[in-house]
Coordinates of C-alpha atoms in Angstrom, one line a residue:
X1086 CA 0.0 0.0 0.0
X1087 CA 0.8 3.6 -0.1
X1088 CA 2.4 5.0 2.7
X1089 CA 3.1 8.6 3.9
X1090 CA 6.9 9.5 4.3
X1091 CA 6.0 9.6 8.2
X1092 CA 4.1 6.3 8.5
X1093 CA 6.8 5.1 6.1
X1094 CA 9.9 5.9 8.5
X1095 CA 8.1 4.8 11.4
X1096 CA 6.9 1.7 9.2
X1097 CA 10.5 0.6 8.2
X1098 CA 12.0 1.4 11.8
X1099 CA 9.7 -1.1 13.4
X1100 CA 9.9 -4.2 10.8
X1101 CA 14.4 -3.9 11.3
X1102 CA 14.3 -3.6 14.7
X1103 CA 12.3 -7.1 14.6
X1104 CA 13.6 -9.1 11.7
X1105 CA 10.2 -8.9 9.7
X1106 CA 10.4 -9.0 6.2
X1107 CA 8.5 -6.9 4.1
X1108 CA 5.5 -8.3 2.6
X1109 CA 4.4 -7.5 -1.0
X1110 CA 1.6 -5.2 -1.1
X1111 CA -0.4 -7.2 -3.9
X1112 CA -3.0 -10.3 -2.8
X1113 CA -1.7 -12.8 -0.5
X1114 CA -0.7 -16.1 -1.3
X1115 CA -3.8 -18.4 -1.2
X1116 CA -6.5 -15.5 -2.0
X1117 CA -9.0 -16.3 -4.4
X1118 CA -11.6 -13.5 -4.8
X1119 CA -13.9 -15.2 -6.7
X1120 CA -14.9 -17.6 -3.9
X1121 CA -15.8 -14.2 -1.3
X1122 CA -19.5 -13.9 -1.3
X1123 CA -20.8 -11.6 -3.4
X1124 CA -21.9 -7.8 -2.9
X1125 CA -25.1 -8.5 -3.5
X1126 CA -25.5 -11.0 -1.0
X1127 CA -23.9 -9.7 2.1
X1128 CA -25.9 -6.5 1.6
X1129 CA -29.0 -8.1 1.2
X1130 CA -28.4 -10.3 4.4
X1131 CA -27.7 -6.6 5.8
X1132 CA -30.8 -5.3 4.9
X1133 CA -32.8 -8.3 6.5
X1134 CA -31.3 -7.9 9.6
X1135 CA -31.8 -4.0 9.8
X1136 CA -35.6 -5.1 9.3
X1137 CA -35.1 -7.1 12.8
X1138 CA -35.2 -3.7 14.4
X1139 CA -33.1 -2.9 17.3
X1140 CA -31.2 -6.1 18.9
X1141 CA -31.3 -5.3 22.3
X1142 CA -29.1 -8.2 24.3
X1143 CA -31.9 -11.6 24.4
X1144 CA -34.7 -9.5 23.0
X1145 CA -36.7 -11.1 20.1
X1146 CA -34.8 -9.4 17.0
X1147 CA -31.6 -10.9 18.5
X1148 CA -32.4 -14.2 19.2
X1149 CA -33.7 -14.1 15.6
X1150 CA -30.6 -12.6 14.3
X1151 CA -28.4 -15.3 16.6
X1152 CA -30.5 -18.1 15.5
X1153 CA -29.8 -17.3 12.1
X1154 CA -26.1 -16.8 12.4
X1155 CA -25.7 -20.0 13.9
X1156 CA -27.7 -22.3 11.6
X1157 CA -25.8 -20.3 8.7
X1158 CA -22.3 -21.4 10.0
X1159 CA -23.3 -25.0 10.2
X1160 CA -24.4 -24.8 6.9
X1161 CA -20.8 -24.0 5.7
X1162 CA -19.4 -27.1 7.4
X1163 CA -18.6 -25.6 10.7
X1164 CA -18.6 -27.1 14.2
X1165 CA -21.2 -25.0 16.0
X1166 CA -21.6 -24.1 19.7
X1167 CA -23.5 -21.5 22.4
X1168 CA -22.4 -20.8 25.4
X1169 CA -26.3 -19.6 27.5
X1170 CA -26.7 -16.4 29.5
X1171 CA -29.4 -14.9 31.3
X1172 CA -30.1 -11.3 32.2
X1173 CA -33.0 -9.4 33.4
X1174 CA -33.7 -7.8 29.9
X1175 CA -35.2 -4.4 30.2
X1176 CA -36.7 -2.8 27.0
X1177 CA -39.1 0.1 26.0
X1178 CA -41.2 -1.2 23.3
X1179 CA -43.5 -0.3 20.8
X1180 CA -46.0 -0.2 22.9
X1181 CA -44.8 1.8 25.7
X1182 CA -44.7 5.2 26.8
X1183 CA -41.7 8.1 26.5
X1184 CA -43.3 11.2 27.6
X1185 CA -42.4 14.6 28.9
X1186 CA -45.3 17.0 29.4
X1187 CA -46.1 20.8 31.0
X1188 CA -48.6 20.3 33.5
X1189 CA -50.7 23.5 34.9
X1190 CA -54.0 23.9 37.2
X1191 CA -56.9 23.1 36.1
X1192 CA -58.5 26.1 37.9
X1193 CA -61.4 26.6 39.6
X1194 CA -62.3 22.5 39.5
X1195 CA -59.3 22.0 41.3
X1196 CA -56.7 19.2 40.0
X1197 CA -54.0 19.8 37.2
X1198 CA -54.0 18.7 33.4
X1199 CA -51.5 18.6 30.7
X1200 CA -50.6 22.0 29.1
X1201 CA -48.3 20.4 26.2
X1202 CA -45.5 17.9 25.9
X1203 CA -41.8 18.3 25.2
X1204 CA -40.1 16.5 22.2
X1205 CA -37.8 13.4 23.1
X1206 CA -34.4 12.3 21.8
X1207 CA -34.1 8.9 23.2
X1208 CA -34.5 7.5 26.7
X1209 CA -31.6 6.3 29.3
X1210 CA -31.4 2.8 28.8
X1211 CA -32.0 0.3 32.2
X1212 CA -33.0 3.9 34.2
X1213 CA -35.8 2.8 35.7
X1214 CA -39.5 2.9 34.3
X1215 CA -42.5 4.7 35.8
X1216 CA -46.5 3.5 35.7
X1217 CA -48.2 4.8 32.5
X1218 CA -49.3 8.5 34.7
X1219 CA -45.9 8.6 34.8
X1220 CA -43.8 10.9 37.6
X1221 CA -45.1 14.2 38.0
X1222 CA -43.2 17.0 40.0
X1223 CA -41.3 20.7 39.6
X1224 CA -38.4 21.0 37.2
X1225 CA -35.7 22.0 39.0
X1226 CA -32.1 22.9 36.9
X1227 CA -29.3 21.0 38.5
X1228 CA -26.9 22.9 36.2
X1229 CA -23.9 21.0 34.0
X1230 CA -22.5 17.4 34.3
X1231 CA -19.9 16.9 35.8
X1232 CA -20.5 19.0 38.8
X1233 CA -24.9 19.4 38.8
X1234 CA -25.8 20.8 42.4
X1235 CA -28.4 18.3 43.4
X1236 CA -29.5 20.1 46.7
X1237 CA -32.5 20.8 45.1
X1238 CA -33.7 18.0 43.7
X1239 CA -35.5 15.9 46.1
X1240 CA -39.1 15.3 45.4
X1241 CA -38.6 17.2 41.8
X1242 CA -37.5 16.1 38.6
X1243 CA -33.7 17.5 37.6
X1244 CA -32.8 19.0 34.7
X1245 CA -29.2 18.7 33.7
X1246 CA -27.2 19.3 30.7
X1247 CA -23.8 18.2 29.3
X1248 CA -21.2 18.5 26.7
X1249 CA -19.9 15.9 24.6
X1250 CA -16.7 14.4 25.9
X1251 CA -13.5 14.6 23.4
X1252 CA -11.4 11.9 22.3
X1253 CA -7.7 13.0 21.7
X1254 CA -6.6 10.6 19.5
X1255 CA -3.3 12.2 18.7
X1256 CA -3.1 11.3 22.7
X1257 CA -4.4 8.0 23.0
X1258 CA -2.9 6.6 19.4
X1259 CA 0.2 6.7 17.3
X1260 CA -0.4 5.4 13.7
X1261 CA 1.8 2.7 12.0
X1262 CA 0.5 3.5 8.7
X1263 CA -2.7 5.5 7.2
X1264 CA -5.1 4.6 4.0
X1265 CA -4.8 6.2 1.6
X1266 CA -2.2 7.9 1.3
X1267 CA -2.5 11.8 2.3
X1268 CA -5.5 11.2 4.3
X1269 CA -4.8 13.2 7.5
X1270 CA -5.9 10.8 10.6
X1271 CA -7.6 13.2 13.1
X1272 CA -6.1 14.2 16.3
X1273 CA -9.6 15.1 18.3
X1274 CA -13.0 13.5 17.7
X1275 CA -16.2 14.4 19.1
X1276 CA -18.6 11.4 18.7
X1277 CA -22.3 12.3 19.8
X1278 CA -22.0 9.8 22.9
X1279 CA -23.7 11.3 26.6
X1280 CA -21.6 11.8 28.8
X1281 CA -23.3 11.1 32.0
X1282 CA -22.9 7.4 32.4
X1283 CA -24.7 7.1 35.9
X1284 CA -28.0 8.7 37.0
X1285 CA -27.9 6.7 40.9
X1286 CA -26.4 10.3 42.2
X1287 CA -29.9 11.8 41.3
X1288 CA -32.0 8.7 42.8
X1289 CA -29.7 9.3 46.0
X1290 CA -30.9 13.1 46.2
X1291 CA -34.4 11.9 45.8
X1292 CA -35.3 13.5 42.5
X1293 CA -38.2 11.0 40.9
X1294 CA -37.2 11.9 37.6
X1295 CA -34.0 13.1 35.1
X1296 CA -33.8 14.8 32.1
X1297 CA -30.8 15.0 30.2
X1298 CA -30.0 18.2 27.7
X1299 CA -27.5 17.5 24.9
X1300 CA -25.4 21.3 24.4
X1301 CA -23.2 21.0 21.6
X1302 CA -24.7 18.4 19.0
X1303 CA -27.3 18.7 16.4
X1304 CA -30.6 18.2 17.4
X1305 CA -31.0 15.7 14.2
X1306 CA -27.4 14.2 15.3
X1307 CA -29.0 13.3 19.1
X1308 CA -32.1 12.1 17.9
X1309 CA -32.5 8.0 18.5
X1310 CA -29.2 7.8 20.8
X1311 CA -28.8 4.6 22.9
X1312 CA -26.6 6.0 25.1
X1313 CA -25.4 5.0 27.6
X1314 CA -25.1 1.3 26.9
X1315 CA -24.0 -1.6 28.9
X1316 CA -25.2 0.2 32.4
X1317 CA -26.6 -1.4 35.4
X1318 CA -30.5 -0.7 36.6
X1319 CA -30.0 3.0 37.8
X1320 CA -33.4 3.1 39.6
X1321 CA -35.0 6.1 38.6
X1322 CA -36.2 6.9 35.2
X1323 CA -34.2 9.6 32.6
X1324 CA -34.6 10.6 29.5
X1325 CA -32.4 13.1 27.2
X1326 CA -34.0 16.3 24.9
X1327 CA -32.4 18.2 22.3
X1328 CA -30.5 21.5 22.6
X1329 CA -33.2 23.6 21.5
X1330 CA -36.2 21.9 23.9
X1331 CA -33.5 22.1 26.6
X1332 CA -33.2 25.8 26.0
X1333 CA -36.9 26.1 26.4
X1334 CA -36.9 23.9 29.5
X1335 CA -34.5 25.6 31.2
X1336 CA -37.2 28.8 31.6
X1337 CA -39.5 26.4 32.8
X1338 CA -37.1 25.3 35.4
X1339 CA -36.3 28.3 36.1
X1340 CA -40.3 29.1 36.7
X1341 CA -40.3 25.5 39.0
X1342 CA -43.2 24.4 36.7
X1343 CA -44.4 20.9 36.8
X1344 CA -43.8 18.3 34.6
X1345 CA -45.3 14.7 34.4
X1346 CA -42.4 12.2 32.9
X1347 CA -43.3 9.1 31.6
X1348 CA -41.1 6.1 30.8
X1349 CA -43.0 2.6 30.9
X1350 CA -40.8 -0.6 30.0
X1351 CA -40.5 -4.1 30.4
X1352 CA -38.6 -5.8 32.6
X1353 CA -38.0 -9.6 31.8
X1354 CA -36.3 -11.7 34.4
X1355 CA -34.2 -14.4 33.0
X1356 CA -34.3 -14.0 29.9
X1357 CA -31.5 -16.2 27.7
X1358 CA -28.9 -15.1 25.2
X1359 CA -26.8 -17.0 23.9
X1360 CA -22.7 -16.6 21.9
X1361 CA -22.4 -18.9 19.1
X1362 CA -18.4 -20.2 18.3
X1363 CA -18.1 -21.5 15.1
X1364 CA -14.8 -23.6 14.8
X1365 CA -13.5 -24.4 10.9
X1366 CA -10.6 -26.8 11.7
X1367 CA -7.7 -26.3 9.9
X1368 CA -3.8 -27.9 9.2
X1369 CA -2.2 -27.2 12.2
X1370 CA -3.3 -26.9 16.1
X1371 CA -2.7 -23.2 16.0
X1372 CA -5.6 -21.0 15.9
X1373 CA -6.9 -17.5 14.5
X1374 CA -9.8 -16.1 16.5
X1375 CA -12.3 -13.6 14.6
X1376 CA -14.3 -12.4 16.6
X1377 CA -17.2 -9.9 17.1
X1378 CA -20.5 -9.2 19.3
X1379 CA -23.9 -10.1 18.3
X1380 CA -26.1 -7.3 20.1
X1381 CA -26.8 -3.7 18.8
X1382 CA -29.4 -1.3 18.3
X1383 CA -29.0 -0.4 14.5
X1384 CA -27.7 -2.2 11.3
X1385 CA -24.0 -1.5 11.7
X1386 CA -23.8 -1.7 15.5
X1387 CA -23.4 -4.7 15.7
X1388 CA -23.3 -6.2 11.8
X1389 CA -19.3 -7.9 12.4
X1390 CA -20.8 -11.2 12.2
X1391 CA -22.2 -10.7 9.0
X1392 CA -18.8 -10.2 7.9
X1393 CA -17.4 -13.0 10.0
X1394 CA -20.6 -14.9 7.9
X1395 CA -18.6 -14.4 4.8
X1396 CA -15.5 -15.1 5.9
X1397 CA -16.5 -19.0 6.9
X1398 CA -18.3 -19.2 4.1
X1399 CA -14.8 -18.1 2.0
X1400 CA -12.3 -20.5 3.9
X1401 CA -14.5 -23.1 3.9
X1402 CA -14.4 -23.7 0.2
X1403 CA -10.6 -23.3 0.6
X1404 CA -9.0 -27.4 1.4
X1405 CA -8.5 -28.0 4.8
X1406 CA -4.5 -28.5 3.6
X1407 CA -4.4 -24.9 2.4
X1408 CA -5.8 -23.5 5.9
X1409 CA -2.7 -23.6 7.7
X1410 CA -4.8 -22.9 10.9
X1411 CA -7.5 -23.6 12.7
X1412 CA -10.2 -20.1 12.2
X1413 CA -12.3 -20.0 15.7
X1414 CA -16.0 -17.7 15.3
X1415 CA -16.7 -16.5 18.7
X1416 CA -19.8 -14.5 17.9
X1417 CA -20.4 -12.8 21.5
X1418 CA -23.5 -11.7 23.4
X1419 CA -24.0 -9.1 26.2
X1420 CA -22.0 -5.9 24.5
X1421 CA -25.3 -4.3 25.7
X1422 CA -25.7 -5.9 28.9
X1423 CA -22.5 -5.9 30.8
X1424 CA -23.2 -5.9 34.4
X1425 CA -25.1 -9.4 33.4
X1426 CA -23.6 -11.3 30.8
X1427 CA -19.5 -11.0 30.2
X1428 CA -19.3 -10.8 26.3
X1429 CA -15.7 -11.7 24.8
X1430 CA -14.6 -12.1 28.5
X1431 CA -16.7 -15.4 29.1
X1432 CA -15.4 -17.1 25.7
X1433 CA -12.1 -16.4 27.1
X1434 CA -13.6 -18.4 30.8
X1435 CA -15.5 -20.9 28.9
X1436 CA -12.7 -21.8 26.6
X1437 CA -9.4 -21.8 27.6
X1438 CA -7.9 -24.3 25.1
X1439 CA -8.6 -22.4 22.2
X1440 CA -7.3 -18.8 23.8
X1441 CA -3.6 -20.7 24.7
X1442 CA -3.4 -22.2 21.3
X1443 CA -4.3 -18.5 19.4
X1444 CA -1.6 -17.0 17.6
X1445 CA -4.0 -14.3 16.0
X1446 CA -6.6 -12.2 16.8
X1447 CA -9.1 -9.8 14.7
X1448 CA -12.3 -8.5 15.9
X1449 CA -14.7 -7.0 13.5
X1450 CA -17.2 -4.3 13.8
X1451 CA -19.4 -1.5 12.8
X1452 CA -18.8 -2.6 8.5
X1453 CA -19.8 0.2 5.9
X1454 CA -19.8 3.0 7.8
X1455 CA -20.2 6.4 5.8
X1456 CA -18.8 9.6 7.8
X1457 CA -21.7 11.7 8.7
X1458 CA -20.9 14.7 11.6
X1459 CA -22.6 18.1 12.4
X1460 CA -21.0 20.3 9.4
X1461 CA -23.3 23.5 11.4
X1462 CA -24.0 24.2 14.6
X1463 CA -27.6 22.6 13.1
X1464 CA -26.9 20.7 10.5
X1465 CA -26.1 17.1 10.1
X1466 CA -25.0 15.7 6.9
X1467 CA -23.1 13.4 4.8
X1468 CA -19.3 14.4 4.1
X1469 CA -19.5 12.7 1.0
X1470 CA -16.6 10.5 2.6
X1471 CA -15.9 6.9 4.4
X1472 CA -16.4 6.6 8.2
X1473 CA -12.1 6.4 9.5
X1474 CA -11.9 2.8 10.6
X1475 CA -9.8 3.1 13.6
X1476 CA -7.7 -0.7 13.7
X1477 CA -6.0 -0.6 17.1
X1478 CA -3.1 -3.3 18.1
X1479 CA 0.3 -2.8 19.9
X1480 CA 1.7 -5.7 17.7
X1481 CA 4.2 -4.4 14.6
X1482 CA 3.4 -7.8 12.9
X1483 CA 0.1 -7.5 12.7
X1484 CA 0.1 -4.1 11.7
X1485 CA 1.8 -5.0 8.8
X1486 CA -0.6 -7.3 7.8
X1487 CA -3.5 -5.3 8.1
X1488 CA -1.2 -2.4 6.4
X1489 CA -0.7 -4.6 3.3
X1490 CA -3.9 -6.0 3.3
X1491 CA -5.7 -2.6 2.6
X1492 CA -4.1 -2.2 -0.5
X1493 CA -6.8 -1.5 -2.9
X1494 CA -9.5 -1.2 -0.9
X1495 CA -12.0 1.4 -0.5
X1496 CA -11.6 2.0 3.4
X1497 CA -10.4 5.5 4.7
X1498 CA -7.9 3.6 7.7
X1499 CA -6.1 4.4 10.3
X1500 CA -3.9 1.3 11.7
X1501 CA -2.9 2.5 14.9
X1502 CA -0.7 1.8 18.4
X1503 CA -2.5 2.0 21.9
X1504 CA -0.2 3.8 23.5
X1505 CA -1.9 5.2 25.9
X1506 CA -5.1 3.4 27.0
X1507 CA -6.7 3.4 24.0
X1508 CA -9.1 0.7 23.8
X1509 CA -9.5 -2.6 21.3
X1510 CA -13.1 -3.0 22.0
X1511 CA -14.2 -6.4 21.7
X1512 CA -10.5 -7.5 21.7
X1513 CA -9.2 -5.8 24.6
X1514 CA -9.9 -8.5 26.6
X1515 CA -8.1 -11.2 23.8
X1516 CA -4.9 -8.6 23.4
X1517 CA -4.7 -8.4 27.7
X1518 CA -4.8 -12.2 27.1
X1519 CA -1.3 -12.2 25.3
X1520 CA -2.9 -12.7 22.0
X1521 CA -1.5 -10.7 19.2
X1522 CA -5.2 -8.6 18.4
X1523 CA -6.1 -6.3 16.2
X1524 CA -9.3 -4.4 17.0
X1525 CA -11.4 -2.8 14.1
X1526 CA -13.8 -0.4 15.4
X1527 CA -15.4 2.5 12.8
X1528 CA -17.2 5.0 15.3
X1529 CA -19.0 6.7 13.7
X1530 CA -21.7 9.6 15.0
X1531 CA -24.3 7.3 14.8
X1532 CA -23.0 4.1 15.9
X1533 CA -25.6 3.9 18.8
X1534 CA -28.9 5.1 17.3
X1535 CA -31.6 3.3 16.6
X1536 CA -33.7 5.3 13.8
X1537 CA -36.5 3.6 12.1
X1538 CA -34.4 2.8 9.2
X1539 CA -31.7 1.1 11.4
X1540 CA -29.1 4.1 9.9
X1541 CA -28.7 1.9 6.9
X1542 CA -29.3 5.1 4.9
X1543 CA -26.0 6.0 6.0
X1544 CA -24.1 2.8 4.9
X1545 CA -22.4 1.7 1.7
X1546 CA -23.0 -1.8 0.3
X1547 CA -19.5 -1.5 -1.7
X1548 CA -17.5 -0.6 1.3
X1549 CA -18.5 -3.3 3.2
X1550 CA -17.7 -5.8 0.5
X1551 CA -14.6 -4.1 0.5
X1552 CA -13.7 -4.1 3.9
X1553 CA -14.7 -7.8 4.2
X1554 CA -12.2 -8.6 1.3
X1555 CA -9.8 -7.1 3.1
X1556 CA -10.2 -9.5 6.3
X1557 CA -10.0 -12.4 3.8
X1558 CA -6.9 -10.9 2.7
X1559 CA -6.0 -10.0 6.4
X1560 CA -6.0 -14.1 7.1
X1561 CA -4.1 -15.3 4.3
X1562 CA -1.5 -12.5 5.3
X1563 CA -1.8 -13.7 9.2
X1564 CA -1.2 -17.8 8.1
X1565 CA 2.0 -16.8 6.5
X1566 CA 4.0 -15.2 9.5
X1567 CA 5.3 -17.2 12.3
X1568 CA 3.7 -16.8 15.9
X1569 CA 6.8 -14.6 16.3
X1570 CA 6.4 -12.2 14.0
X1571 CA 2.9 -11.8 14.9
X1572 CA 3.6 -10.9 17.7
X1573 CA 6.4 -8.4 16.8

C-alpha cells in the first residue's frame, strides 16, 4: 500500500528492529476473490437484519438474528456451539410510553392537566421505568454534568445538561500506517455519545425523575441515541431532549413548573442469550480467533458477524490442507448488557484451550460505515466520505498485515498503536490475554442510534464488501507469518 513519508519511516524502523520482512503489497498467497460472497448477498443479508429492528441483548430481533447466524455457520461445514446467558432484559417497546409534558392547574375545578409535551431524543437505557401516569413534579435545573448541584432535587425532577466528551486521538494513538495515502488521521474526535454514564447520584438526592439536555450536537445528530449502553438498573427513570427543547426547559425550570415524565418498559427476568463459536478446523493446532459481538441497536452496531458470515463461508471452500490454521468464530452476546452477561470475556472463561493455542486475533465491527458529523451548529450531513476505521493493536506484525492488506480497498484507515489506554473493543480483553489482536472499530456519529431505518441510509453496500475482502486478505496475510512475528 501507499504510505506517507511519516508512517513510512516509522513503518521501516519497526519491521528492522524485529527481523520482519517486508511483505508484497499485492493479494496474499492463497486468495481467491472469486470464492468471497458476493456484494449483493452480504448487503441483502444486511438489509434483512436492519428489518429485525433494534437487537437489544436476548430481545426477540436478536435471538432471531443469533439463531440465524448460527444455523448459517453450520451450513458451511462448521462445528457450531452456544455458550447460555441470562439477564433481566429491560426494554421500552413499541407499545410503551416516553413522555415529557407541562402540566398547569386546572383552575377553579381543582386538579391539574396537561398543558403540552416536550419532544424526546431517546430515553436512558436500564434507568428505571415509571406506571403509565408517569412521575409528576417541579423542574428543578441541577446545572452541568460533571459537577450538577443536586440540593434541590428531592421530590422534583432535575434537569441537567452536558457537553460531549472529546477523544484526543493524537493522545491515545500513534499510527503505524494510514489509508490512503494523504489522508490526514484526526487528532480530536467528538462522537455524539452522553456523557453522563450514571443517573444513581440523582435517585440518592431523591429526584423521581432526570432529564438530560445535549449542548453541543445537532438536534437531528442526538435524535434516537442509545446511550449509555451496557449500564446497570439505575433506579430512577431519565430521559435526554435536544439543545433547542433544553433551552426552552431551562425557563421552565427556572419558573419551578411541573412536569409529568413518563417512561413505561419491560422488565423480563431471565431472559436467555446465547454466543455462538463456530470452529473451521484447519492444518495445524494453532488457531486464529475472529471475533465480534452479536447485540446492537442499528444495522452497523453490531453487523461484524455478517462479515465473520462471509469469511467462513470463503475459507470453507478453501481445502482443509491450504488452511494452515485452525479459524475460531466466537460470535459474542452481552455488548449491551455488561453488568449481566460477560461478552468476549466469558469465551475467554469458557474456553481456555482455544485462547492458549491462538496465535491471531481480529475482531470485526461497525462494517460500511459512511462519515456523517454536524457540518453547522444545526446541521447534520453526509461528508461525502468513508467513516475512519480506527484498527488498534500494539503488535508491529500485525500491523503490517492489516497495512498490506488494505491495498486497494475502499476504506479510509487508520492502523494505529494504543499507546496510551486506548481501547480494542471487543478484543481488549483477547490482546490483555497475550494474544497478538487487532481491534477494528469504525465509530462513527451514529453508531448507537436506533432510527426507524436502522441508519442503513447512511451505509455503503460496496465498502462493506470491500472491507470484508480485506479481512479475507487480512487471514491469508496472518497464516504466513510465524507466531513470532505476529507478535512483533
Amino acid at each position: 500500500m501507499a504510505y506517507s513519508r511519516r508512517s513510512f519511516l516509522k513503518w521501516t524502523a519497526a519491521m528492522s528492529a524485529l527481523g520482519v520482512p517486508r511483505l508484497r503489497a499485492a493479494a496474499p498467497d492463497g486468495f481467491k476473490s472469486d470464492l468471497l460472497p458476493s456484494q449483493h448477498e452480504i448487503w441483502d443479508q444486511q438489509k434483512w437484519m436492519a428489518q429485525l429492528g433494534p437487537k437489544y441483548t436476548g430481545n426477540k430481533a436478536h435471538t432471531e438474528f443469533v439463531d440465524f447466524l448460527a444455523r448459517s455457520m453450520t451450513s458451511f461445514g462448521l462445528e457450531v456451539q452456544r455458550d447460555r446467558y441470562t439477564l433481566p432484559r429491560w426494554e421500552v417497546g413499541p407499545g410503551d410510553r416516553v413522555r415529557l409534558e407541562r402540566v398547569e392547574a386546572a383552575g377553579e375545578g381543582g386538579g391539574s392537566k396537561p398543558s403540552g409535551s416536550f419532544p424526546i431524543s431517546s430515553y436512558f437505557p436500564y434507568s428505571g421505568e415509571t406506571s403509565t401516569s408517569g412521575v409528576t413534579g417541579e423542574l428543578v435545573y441541577a446545572g452541568t454534568h460533571p459537577k450538577p448541584d443536586l440540593s434541590a432535587v428531592n421530590g422534583r425532577i432535575a434537569l441537567v445538561d452536558f457537553a460531549v466528551n472529546a477523544r484526543d486521538w493524537s493522545h491515545l494513538y500513534t499510527p503505524w500506517a494510514i489509508h490512503p495515502a494523504g489522508e490526514s488521521f484526526p487528532s480530536v474526535v467528538r462522537p455524539a455519545r452522553a456523557a453522563i454514564s450514571d443517573l444513581t447520584p440523582f435517585h440518592k438526592a431523591g429526584a423521581i425523575g432526570v432529564v438530560i439536555a445535549w449542548t453541543d450536537v445537532s438536534d437531528e445528530n442526538a435524535r434516537d441515541q442509545y446511550t449509555p449502553f451496557s449500564r446497570p438498573p439505575q433506579g430512577i427513570p431519565g430521559v435526554y431532549v435536544d439543545r433547542s427543547t433544553g433551552v426552552k426547559l431551562r425557563e421552565h425550570a427556572a419558573r419551578r413548573d411541573t412536569f409529568t415524565l413518563t417512561l413505561t418498559a419491560t422488565v423480563t427476568p431471565d431472559t436467555p442469550t446465547d454466543t455462538v463459536i463456530a470452529v473451521l478446523p484447519g492444518a495445524g493446532d494453532e488457531v486464529v480467533i475472529l471475533n465480534t459481538h452479536t447485540d446492537g441497536p442499528n444495522a452497523t452496531e453490531e453487523n461484524g458477524a455478517l462479515g465473520l458470515l462471509a469469511l467462513a463461508k470463503y475459507f470453507s471452500k478453501i481445502p482443509k490442507a491450504q488452511r494452515r490454521r485452525t479459524l475460531v468464530f466466537p460470535m459474542t452476546t452481552g455488548h449491551f448488557a455488561g453488568p449481566w452477561v460477560p461478552s468476549i470475556r466469558g469465551f475467554i472463561e469458557k474456553h481456555p484451550d482455544l485462547v492458549k493455542r491462538a496465535v491471531a486475533a481480529v475482531t470485526v465491527e461497525h462494517l460500511g460505515c459512511r462519515e456523517w458529523l454536524d457540518v453547522a451548529p444545526d446541521h447534520y450531513a453526509a461528508t461525502g466520505k468513508n467513516e475512519w476505521s480506527v484498527a488498534i493493536t500494539p503488535n508491529a506484525g500485525m500491523a503490517k498485515a492489516l497495512a498490506d492488506s488494505l491495498d486497494g480497498s475502499l476504506d479510509r484507515a487508520a492502523v494505529v498503536n494504543p499507546v496510551n489506554g486506548g481501547f480494542l473493543g471487543e478484543g481488549n480483553s483477547l490482546s490483555r490475554a497475550g494474544i497478538p489482536t487487532i481491534g477494528y472499530i469504525p465509530q462513527p456519529n451514529y453508531l448507537l442510534a436506533a432510527p426507524a431505518d436502522a441508519c442503513i441510509s447512511k451505509m455503503s453496500p460496496e465498502l462493506m464488501h470491500s472491507q470484508i475482502t480485506v479481512f479475507a486478505k487480512l487471514v491469508h496475510q496472518i497464516n504466513g507469518l510465524s507466531a513470532a512475528e505476529l507478535k512483533g
